[in-house]
PDB file of C-alpha atoms in Angstrom:
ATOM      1  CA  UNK A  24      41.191  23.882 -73.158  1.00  0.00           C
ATOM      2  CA  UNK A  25      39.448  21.011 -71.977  1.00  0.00           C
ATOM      3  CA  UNK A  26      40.169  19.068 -74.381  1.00  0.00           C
ATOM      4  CA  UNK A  27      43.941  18.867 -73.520  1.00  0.00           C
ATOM      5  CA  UNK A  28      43.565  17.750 -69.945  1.00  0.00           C
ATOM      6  CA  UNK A  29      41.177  15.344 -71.143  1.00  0.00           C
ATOM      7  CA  UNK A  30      43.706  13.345 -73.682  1.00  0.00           C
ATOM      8  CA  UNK A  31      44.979  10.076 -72.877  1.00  0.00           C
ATOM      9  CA  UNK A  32      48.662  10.062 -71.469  1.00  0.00           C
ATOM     10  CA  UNK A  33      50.649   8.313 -74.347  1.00  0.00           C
ATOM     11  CA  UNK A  34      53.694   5.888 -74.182  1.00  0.00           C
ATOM     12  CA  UNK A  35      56.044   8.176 -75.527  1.00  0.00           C
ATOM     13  CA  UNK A  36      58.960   8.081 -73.136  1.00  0.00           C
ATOM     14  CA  UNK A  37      61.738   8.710 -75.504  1.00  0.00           C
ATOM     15  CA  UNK A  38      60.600  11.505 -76.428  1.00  0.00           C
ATOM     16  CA  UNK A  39      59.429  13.018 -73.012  1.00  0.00           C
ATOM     17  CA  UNK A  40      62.530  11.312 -71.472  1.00  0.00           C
ATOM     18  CA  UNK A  41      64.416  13.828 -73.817  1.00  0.00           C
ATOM     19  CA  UNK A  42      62.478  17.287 -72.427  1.00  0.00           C
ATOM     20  CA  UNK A  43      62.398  16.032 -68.709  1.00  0.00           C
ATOM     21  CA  UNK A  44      65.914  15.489 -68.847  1.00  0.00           C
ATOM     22  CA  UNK A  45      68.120  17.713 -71.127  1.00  0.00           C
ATOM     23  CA  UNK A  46      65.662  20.419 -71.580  1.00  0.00           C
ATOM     24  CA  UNK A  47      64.899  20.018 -67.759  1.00  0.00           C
ATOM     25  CA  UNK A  48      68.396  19.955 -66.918  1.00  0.00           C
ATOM     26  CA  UNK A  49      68.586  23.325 -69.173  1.00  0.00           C
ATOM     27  CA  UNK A  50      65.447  24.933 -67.287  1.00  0.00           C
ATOM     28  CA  UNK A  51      67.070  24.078 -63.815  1.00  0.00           C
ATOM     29  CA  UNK A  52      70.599  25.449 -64.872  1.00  0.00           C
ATOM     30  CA  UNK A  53      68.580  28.982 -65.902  1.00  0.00           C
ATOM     31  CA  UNK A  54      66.892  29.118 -62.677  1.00  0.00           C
ATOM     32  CA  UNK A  55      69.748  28.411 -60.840  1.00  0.00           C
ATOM     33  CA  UNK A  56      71.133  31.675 -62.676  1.00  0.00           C
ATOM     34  CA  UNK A  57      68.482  33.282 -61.613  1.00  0.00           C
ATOM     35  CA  UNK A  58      68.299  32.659 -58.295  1.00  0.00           C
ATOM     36  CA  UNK A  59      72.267  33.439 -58.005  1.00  0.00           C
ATOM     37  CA  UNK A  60      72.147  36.934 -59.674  1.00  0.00           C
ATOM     38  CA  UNK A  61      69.266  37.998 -57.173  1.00  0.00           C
ATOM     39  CA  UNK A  62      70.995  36.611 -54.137  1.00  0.00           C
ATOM     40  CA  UNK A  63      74.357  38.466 -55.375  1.00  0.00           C
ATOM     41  CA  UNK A  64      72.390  41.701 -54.559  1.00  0.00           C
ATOM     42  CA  UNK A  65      70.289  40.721 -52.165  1.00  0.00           C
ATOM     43  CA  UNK A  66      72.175  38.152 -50.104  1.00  0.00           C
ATOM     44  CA  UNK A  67      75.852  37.874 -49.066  1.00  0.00           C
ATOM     45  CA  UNK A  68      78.215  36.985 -52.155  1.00  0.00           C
ATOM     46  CA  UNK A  69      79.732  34.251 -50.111  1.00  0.00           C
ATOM     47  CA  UNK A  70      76.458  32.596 -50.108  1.00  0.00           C
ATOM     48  CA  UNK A  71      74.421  33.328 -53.700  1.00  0.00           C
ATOM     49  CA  UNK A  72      76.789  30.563 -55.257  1.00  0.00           C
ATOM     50  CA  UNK A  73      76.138  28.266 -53.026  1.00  0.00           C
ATOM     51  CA  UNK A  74      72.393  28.682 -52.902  1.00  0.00           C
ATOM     52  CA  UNK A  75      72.108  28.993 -56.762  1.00  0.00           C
ATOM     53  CA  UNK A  76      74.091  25.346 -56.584  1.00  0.00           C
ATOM     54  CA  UNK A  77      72.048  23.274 -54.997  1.00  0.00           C
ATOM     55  CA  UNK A  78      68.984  24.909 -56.360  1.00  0.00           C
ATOM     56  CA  UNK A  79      69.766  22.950 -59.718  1.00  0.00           C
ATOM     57  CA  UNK A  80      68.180  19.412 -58.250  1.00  0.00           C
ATOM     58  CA  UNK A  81      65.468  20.816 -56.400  1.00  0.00           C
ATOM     59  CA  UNK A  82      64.261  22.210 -59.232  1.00  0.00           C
ATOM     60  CA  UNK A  83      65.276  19.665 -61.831  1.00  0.00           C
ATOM     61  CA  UNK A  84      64.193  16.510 -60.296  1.00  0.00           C
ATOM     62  CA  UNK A  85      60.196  18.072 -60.336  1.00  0.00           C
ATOM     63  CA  UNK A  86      60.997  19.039 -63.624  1.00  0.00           C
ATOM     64  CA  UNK A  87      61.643  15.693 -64.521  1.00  0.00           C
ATOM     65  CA  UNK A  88      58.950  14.132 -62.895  1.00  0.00           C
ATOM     66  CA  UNK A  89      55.851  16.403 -64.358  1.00  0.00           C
ATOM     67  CA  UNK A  90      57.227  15.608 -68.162  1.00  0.00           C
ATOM     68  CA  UNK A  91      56.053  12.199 -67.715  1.00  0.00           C
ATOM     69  CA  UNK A  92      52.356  13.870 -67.221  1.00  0.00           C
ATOM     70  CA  UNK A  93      52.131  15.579 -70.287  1.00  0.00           C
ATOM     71  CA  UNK A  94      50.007  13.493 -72.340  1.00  0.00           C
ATOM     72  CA  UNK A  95      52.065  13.751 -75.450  1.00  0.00           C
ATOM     73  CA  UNK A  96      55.607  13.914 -76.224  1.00  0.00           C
ATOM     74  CA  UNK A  97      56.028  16.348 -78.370  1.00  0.00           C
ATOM     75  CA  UNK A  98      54.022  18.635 -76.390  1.00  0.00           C
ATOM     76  CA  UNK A  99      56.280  18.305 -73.426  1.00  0.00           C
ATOM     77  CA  UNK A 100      59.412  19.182 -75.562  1.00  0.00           C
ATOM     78  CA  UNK A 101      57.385  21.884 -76.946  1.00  0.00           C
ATOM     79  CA  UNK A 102      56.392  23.313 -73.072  1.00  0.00           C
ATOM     80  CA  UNK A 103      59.545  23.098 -71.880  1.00  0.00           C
ATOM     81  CA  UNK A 104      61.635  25.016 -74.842  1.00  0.00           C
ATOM     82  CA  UNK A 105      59.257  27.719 -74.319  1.00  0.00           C
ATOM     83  CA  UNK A 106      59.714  27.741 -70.509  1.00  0.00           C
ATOM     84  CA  UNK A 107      63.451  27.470 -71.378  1.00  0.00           C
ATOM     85  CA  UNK A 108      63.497  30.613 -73.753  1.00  0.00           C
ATOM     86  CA  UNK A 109      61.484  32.380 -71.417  1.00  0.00           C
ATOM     87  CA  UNK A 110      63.908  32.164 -68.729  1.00  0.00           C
ATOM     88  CA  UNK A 111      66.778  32.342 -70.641  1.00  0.00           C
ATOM     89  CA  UNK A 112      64.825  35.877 -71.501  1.00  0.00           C
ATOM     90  CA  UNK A 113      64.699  36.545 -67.911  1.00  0.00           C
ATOM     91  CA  UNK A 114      68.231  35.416 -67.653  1.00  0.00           C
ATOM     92  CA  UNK A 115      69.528  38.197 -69.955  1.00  0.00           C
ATOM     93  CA  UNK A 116      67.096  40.860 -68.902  1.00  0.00           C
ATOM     94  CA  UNK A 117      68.639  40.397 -65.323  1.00  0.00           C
ATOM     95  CA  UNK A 118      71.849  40.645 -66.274  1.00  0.00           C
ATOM     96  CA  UNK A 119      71.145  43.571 -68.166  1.00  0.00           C
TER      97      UNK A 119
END
């Protein structure tokens, strides 16, 4: 394990360009689901669109941001289609 926070951050920004922003922009849309199914039944239905909205950038824009910290890209494609089939897993077991 140390040996992947020790590897040199590569020039790769096609590639992690590519995760940060469609497979970020993917991540933030599923989270954004998220968070507007569990306001629906926790918080006024007037509101959960609204706050699953403008969830999207505060939670893309990080997104973004940390793919450029992966050292490789490859690796950053490869962390964020698992963290985007793991929410889409979420997704579906919310919605039942």
């Amino acid at each position: 394990m140390n040996s992947f926070f020790q590897q040199k951050i590569q020039s790769d920004w096609w590639s992690k360009s590519f995760a940060g922003i469609c497979l970020g922009f993917i991540f933030a849309l599923l989270c954004a689901s998220i968070i507007t199914l569990w306001a629906i039944q926790n918080l006024s239905q007037s509101l959960a669109p609204q706050l699953g909205m403008w969830s999207i950038p505060w939670i893309w824009l990080p997104v973004c941001f940390i793919a450029y910290f992966i050292p490789k890209g490859w690796q950053s494609i490869l962390i964020f289609t698992v963290f985007d089939i793991l929410a889409y897993g979420i997704l579906c077991w919310m919605r039942g």
